[in-house]
Coordinates of C-alpha atoms in Angstrom, one line a residue:
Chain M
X13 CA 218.0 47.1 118.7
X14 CA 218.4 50.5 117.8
X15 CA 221.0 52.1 115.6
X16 CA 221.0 55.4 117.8
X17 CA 220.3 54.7 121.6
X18 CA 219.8 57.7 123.7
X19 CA 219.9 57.7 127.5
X20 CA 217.6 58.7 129.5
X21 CA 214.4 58.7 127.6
X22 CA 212.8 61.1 129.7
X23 CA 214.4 63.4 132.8
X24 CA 212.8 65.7 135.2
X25 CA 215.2 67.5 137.0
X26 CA 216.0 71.2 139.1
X27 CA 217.3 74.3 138.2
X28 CA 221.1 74.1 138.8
X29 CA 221.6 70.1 138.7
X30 CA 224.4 69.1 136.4
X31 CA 222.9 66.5 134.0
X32 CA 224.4 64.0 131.4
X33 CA 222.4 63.2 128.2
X34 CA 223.9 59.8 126.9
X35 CA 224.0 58.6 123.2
X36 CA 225.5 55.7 121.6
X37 CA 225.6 54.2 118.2
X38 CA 226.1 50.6 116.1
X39 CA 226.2 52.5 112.8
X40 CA 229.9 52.7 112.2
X41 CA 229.3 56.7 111.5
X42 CA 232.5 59.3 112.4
X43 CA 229.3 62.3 112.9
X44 CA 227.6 62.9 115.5
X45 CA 225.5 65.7 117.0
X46 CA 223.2 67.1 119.4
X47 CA 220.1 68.7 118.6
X48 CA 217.6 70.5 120.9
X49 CA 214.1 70.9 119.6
X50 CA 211.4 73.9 120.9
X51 CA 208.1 73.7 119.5
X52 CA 208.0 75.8 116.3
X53 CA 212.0 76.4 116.1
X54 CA 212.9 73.7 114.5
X55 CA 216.0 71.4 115.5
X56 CA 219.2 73.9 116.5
X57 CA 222.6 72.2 116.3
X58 CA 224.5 72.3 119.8
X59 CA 227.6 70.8 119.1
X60 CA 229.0 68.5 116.3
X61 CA 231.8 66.0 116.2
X62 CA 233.7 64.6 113.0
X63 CA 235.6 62.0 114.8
X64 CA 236.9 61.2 118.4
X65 CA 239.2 64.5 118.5
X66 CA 237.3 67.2 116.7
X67 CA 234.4 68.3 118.6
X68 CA 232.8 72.0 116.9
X69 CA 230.2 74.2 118.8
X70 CA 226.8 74.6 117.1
X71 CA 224.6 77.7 117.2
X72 CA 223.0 77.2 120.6
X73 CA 226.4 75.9 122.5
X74 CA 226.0 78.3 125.5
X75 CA 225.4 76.7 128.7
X76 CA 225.7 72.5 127.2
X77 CA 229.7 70.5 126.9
X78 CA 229.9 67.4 125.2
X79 CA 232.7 64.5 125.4
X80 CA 233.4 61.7 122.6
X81 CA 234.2 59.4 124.6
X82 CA 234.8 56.8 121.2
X83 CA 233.8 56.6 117.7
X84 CA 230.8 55.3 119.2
X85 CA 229.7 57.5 122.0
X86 CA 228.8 61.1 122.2
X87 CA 227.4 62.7 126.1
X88 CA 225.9 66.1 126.6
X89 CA 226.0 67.9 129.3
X90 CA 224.1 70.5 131.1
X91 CA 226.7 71.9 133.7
X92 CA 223.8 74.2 135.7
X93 CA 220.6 73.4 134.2
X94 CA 218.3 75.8 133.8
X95 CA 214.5 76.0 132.8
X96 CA 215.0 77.3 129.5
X97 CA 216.7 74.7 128.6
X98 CA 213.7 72.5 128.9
X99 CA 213.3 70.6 125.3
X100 CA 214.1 67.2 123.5
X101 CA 217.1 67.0 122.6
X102 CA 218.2 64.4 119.5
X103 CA 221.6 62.6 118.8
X104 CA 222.5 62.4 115.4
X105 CA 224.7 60.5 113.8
X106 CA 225.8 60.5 109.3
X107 CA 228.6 59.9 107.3
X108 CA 230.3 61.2 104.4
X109 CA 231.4 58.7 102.1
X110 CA 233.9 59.6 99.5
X111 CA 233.3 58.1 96.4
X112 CA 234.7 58.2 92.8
X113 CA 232.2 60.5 91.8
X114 CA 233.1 62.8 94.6
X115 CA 231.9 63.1 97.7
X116 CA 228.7 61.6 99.1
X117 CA 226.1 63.3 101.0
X118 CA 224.5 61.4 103.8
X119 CA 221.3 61.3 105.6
X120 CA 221.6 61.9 109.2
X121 CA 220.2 58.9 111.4
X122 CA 218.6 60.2 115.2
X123 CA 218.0 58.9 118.2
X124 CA 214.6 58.7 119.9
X125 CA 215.6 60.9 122.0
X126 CA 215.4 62.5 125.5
X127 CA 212.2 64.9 126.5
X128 CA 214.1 67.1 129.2
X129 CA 212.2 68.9 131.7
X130 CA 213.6 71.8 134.0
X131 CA 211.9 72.7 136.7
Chain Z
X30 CA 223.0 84.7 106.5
X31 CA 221.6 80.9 106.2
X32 CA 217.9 80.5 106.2
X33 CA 215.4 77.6 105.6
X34 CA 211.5 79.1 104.9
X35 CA 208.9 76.3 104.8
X36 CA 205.1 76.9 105.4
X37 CA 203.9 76.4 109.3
X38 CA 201.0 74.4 108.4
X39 CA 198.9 73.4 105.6
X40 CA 196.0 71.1 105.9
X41 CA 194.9 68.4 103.6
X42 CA 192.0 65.6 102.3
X43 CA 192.7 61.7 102.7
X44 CA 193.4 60.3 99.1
X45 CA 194.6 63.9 98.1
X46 CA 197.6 65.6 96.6
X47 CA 199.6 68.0 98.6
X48 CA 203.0 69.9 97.7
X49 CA 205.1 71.4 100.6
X50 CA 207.3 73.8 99.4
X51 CA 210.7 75.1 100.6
X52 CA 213.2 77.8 99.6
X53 CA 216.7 78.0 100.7
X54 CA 219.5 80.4 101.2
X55 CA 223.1 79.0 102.2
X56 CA 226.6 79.3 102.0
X57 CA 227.4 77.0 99.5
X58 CA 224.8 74.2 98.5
X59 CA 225.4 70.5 98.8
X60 CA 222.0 69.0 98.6
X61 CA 218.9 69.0 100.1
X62 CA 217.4 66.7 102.5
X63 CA 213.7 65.8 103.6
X64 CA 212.6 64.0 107.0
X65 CA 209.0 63.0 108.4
X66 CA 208.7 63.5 112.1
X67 CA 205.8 62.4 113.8
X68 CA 204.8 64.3 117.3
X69 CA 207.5 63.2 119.9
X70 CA 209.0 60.9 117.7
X71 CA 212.7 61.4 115.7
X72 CA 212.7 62.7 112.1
X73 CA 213.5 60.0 109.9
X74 CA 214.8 60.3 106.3
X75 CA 212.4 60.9 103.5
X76 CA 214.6 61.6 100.2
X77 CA 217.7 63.7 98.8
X78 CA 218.2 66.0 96.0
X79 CA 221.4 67.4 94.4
X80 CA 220.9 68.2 91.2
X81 CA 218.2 69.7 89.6
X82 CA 214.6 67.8 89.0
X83 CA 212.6 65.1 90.3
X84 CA 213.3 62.2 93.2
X85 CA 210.4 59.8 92.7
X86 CA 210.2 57.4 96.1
X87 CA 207.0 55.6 95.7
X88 CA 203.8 58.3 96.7
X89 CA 206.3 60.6 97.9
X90 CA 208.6 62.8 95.5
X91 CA 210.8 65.8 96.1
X92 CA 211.9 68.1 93.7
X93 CA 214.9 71.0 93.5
X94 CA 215.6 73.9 91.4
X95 CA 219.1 75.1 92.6
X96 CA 218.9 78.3 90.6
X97 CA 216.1 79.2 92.7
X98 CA 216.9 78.1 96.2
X99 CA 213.6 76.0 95.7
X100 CA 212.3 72.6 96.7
X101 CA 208.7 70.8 97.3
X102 CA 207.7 67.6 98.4
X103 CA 205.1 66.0 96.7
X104 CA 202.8 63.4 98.5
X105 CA 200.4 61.6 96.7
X106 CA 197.2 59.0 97.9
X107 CA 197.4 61.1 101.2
X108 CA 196.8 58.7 104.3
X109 CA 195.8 59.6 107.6
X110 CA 199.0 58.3 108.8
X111 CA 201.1 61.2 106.8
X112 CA 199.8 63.5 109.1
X113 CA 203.4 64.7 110.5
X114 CA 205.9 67.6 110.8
X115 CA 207.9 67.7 107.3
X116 CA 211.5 69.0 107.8
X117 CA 213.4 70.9 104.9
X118 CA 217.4 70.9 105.7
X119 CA 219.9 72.3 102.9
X120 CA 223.3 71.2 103.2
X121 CA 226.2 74.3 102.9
X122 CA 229.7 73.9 101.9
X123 CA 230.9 72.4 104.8
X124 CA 228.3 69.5 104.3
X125 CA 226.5 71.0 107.8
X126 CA 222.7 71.1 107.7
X127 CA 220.6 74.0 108.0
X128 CA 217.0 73.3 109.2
X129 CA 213.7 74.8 108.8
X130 CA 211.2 75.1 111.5
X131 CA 209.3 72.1 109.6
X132 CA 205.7 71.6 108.0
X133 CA 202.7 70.2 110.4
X134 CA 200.7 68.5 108.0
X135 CA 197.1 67.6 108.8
X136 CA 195.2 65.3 107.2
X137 CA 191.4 65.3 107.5
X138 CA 189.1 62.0 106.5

C-alpha cells in the first residue's frame, strides 16, 4: 500500500463545479502540502499544514481551501473551478525531526497524484 | 526574492556522464534536496546536501558549494531508464522548499 494515497487519480470536471482533492497518509508525518504542477513551472506550493491546527497559504492559494481533517488527512478544494486551474496536483507529506545535533531536514514523500482537467 | 535556476533540458549518451547543475538564491539556507520525476509520475527523493562537498549514492552524486548558491547532480553509467525531469529544491529558514522548474533529461542509445 502506498504511504501517500491521493483521491481521485484522475477528474474531468466543469467550469464552476466545487471539487474535493482527497489525500491521506500512513507515514506518521505532522507536514503536509499541496502542490499543483504546469508543464515547465515546476511544482508551486498551494497550502501547507504543520499539524492539525496550523494550516499556511502557499504562493498560488487564490481560488483552492484546504481542511486537516487529522494528523493523517489533508483535502483540497476547488470552491468554483475554473479551466486554469487544470494541472496535477501532488500531496506531500515530511517531517522535521529534532535531533541532538539540531534539527533534521527531511525529504518530502508525494502522492501519485491527481491529473485535474477543467473543462 | 527566492529563486531556483536549473537548465530546461540537456541531452545525453547511454553509459555516459552528465552533471546538472543548479544555483540557488533563498532566505536563509537549510539544505538542498534532489528528486527524479518521471513523466506523470511523483518526484521521488534522490539525495540531500547541507554542508559543503560531495553526497556519493551509488551512480548518482550531488554536490553543494554554499558560498556560491551552487549545486550539480552527477549521474554516472547513464541508462535509458534515467531519462526523467530532475528537480533542484533549496530549503529557506523556515525549512520550506523552493523549487526549480526541473531538468528533462534525455537519454539517447
Amino acid at each position: 500500500d502506498a504511504d501517500v494515497t491521493q483521491t481521485p487519480r484522475n477528474r474531468i470536471t466543469k467550469t464552476g463545479k466545487r471539487i474535493m482533492l482527497e489525500c491521506s497518509q500512513t507515514k506518521g508525518h505532522d507536514r503536509m502540502y499541496w502542490y499543483r504542477q504546469d508543464p515547465g513551472l515546476g511544482l508551486r506550493l498551494i497550502y501547507y499544514s504543520f499539524d492539525v491546527k496550523d494550516i499556511n497559504k502557499g504562493e498560488i492559494s487564490d481560488g483552492y481551501s484546504v481542511s486537516r481533517q487529522a494528523q493523517a488527512k489533508f483535502s483540497l478544494s476547488l470552491e468554483s473551478a475554473i479551466p486554469n486551474q487544470t494541472a496535477l496536483y501532488f500531496c506531500a507529506t515530511s517531517d522535521l525531526v529534532q535531533r541532538w545535533t539540531g534539527v533534521s531536514n527531511q525529504p518530502q514523500h508525494f502522492g501519485d497524484g491527481t491529473r485535474l482537467s477543467i473543462l | 526574492g527566492q529563486n531556483i535556476d536549473q537548465p530546461t533540458e540537456m541531452t545525453a549518451t547511454e553509459g555516459a556522464i552528465v552533471q546538472i547543475n543548479c544555483t540557488y538564491q533563498t532566505s536563509g539556507f537549510n539544505g538542498l534536496f534532489w528528486y527524479q520525476q518521471h513523466a506523470g509520475e511523483a518526484p521521488t527523493f534522490l539525495s540531500y546536501n547541507v554542508l559543503d562537498g560531495l553526497e556519493e549514492k551509488g551512480r548518482f552524486s550531488s554536490f553543494l558549494s554554499r558560498s556560491k548558491g551552487y549545486s550539480y547532480l552527477l549521474l554516472k553509467e547513464l541508462q535509458m531508464k534515467d531519462s526523467a525531469s530532475y528537480l533542484c529544491a533549496a530549503t529557506d529558514s523556515n525549512y520550506q522548499l523552493i523549487w526549480g522548474a526541473g531538468t528533462k533529461l534525455i537519454i539517447k542509445p
